[in-house]
PDB file of C-alpha atoms in Angstrom:
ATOM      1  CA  UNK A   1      30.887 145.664  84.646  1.00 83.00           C
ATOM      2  CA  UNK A   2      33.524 147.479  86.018  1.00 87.00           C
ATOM      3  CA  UNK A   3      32.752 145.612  89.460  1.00 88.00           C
ATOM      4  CA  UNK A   4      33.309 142.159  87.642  1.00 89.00           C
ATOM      5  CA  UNK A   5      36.841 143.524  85.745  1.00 90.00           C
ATOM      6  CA  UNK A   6      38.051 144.943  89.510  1.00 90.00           C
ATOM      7  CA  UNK A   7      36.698 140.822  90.905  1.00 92.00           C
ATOM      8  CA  UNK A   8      38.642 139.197  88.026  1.00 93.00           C
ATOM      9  CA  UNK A   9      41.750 141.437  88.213  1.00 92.00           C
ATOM     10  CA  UNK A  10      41.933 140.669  92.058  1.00 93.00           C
ATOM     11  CA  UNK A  11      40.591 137.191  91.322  1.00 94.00           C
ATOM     12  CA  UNK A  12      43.876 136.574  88.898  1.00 94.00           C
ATOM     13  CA  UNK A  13      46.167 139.033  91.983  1.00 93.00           C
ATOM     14  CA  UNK A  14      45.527 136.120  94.464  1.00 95.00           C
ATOM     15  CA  UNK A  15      46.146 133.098  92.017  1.00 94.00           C
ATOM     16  CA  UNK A  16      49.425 134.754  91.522  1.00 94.00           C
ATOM     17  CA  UNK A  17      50.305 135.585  95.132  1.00 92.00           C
ATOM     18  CA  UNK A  18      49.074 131.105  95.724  1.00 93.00           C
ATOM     19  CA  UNK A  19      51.068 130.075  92.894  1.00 91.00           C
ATOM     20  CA  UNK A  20      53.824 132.434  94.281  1.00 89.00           C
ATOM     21  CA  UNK A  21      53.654 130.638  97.863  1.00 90.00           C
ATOM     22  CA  UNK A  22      53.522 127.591  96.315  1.00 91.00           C
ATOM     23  CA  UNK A  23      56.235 128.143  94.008  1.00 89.00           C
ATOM     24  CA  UNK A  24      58.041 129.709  97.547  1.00 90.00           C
ATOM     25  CA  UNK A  25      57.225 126.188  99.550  1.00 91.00           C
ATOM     26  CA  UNK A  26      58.503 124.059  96.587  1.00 91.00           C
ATOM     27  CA  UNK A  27      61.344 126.337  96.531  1.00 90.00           C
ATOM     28  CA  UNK A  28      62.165 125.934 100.647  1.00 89.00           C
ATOM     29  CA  UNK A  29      61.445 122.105 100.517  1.00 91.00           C
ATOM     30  CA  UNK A  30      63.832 121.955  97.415  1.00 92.00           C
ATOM     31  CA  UNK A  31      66.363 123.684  99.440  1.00 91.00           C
ATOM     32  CA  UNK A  32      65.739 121.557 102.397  1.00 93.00           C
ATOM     33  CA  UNK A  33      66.433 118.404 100.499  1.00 93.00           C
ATOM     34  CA  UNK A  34      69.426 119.833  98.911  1.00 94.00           C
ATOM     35  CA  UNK A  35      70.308 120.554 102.033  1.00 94.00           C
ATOM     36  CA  UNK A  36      69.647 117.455 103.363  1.00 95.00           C
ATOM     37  CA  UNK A  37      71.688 115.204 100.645  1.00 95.00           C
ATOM     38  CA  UNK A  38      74.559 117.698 100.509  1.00 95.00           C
ATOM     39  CA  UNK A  39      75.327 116.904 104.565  1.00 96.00           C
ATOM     40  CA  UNK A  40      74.956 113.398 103.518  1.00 96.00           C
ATOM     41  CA  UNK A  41      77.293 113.465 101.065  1.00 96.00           C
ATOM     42  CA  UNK A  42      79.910 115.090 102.964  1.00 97.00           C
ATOM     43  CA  UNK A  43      79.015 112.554 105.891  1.00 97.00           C
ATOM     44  CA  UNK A  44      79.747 109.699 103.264  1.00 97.00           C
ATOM     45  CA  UNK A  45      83.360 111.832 101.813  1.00 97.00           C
ATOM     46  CA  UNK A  46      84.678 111.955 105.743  1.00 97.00           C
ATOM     47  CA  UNK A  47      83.836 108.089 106.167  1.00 97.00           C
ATOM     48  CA  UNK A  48      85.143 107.281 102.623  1.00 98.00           C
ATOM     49  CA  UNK A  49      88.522 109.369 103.582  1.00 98.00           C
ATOM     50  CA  UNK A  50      88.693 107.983 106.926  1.00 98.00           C
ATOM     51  CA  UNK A  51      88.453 103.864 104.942  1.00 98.00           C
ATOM     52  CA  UNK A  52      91.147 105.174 102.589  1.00 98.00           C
ATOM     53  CA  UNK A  53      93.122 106.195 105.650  1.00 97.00           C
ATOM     54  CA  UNK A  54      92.869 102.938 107.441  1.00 97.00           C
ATOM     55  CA  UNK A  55      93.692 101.050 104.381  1.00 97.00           C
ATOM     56  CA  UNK A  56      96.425 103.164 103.667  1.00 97.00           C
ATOM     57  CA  UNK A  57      97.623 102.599 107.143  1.00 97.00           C
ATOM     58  CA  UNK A  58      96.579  99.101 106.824  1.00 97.00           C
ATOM     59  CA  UNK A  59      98.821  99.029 103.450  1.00 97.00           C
ATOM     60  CA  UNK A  60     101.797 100.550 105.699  1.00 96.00           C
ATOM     61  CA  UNK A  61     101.794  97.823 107.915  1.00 97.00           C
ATOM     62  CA  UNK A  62     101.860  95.159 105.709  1.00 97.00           C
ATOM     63  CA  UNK A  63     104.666  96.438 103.815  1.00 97.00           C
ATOM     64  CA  UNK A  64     106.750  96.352 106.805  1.00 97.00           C
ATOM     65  CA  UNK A  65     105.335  93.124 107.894  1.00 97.00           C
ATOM     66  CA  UNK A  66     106.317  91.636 104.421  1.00 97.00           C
ATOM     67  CA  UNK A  67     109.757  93.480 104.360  1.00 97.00           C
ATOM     68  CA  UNK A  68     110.148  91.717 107.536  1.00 96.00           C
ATOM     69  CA  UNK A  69     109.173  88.269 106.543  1.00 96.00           C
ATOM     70  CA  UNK A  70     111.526  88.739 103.659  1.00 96.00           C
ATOM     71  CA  UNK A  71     114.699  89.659 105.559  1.00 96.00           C
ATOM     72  CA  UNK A  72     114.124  86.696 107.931  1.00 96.00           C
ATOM     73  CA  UNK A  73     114.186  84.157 104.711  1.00 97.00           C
ATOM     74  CA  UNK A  74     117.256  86.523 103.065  1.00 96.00           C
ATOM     75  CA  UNK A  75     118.766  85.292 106.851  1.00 96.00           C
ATOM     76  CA  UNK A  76     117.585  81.827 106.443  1.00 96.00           C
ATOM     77  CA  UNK A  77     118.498  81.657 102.877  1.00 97.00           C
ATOM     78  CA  UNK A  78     122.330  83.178 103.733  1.00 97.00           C
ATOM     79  CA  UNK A  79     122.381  80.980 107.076  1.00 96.00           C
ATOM     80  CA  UNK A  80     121.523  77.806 104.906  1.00 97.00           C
ATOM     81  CA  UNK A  81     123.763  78.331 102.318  1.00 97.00           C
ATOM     82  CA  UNK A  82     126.650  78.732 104.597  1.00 97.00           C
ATOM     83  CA  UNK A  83     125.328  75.218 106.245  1.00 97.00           C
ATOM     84  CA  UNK A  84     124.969  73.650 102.388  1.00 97.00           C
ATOM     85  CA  UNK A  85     128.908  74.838 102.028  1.00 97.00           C
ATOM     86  CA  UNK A  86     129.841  73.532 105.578  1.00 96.00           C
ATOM     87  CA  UNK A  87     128.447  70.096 104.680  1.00 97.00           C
ATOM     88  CA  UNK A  88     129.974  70.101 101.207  1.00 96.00           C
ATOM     89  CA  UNK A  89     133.091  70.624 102.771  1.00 95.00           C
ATOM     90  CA  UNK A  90     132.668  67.842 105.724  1.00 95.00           C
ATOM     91  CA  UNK A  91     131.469  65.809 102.700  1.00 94.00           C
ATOM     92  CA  UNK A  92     134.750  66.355 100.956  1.00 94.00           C
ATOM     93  CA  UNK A  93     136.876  65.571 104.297  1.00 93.00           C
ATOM     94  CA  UNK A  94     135.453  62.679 104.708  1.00 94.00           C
ATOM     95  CA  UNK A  95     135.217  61.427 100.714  1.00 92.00           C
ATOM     96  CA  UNK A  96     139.388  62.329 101.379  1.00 90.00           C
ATOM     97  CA  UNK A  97     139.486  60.312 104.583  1.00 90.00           C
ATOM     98  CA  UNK A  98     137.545  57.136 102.644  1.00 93.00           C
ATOM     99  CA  UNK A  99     139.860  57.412  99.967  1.00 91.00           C
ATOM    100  CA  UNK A 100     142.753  57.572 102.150  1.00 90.00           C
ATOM    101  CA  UNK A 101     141.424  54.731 104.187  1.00 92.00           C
ATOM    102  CA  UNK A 102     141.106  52.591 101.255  1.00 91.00           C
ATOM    103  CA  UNK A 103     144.025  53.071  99.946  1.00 91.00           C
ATOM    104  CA  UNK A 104     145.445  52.301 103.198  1.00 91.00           C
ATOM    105  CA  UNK A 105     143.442  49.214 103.770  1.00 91.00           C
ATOM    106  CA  UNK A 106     144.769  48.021 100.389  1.00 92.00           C
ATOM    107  CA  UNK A 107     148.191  48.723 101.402  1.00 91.00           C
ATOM    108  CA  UNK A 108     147.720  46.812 104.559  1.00 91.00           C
ATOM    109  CA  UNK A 109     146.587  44.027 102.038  1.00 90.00           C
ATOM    110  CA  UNK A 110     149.292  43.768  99.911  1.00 87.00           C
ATOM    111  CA  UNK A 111     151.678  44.014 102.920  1.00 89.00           C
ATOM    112  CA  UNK A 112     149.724  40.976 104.439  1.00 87.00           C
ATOM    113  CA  UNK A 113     149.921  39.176 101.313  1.00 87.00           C
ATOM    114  CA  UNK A 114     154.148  39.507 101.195  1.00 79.00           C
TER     115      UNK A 114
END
């Protein structure tokens, strides 16, 4: 009897000291895959800060692209609104000169007709 209590008591030792090793190999292969997915998330933060970098750059660049693109139509816009009031005045010279014109063509008319 006290041969089978000394069996069971070592009997229920060893499960113990399995389940402990198993516990111990869950517990390392846990760690391992924690491991594991906590490099791979830092791998994915560096590439996901090294995108936002290039689109920030990216983002630069086409600001000053734009900026420029809009300073050379503020030039084009100045430079063709100087043309529009260089016409307008030509325009006016020569409405003047028309109306001068006439009114010397009907002078030379009426002269003519005396």
């Amino acid at each position: 009897n006290a041969a089978l209590l000394e069996k069971a008591g070592e009997t229920t030792r060893l499960r113990e000291e399995i389940d402990n090793l198993r516990n111990s190999k869950t517990i390392g292969r846990l760690r391992s895959d924690s491991d594991a997915a906590l490099l791979e998330k830092k791998y994915e933060v560096k590439r996901l800060r090294e995108a936002n970098s290039r689109l920030r750059s990216d983002t630069g660049r086409l600001r000053n692209d734009a900026d420029g693109v809009l300073l050379e139509k503020e030039g084009e816009v100045t430079r063709l609104r100087e043309e529009m009031g260089r016409l307008r005045n030509d325009n006016a010279s020569l409405t003047g000169g028309m109306a001068e014109a006439s009114e010397k063509d009907k002078e030379m008319t009426r002269l003519r007709e005396e």
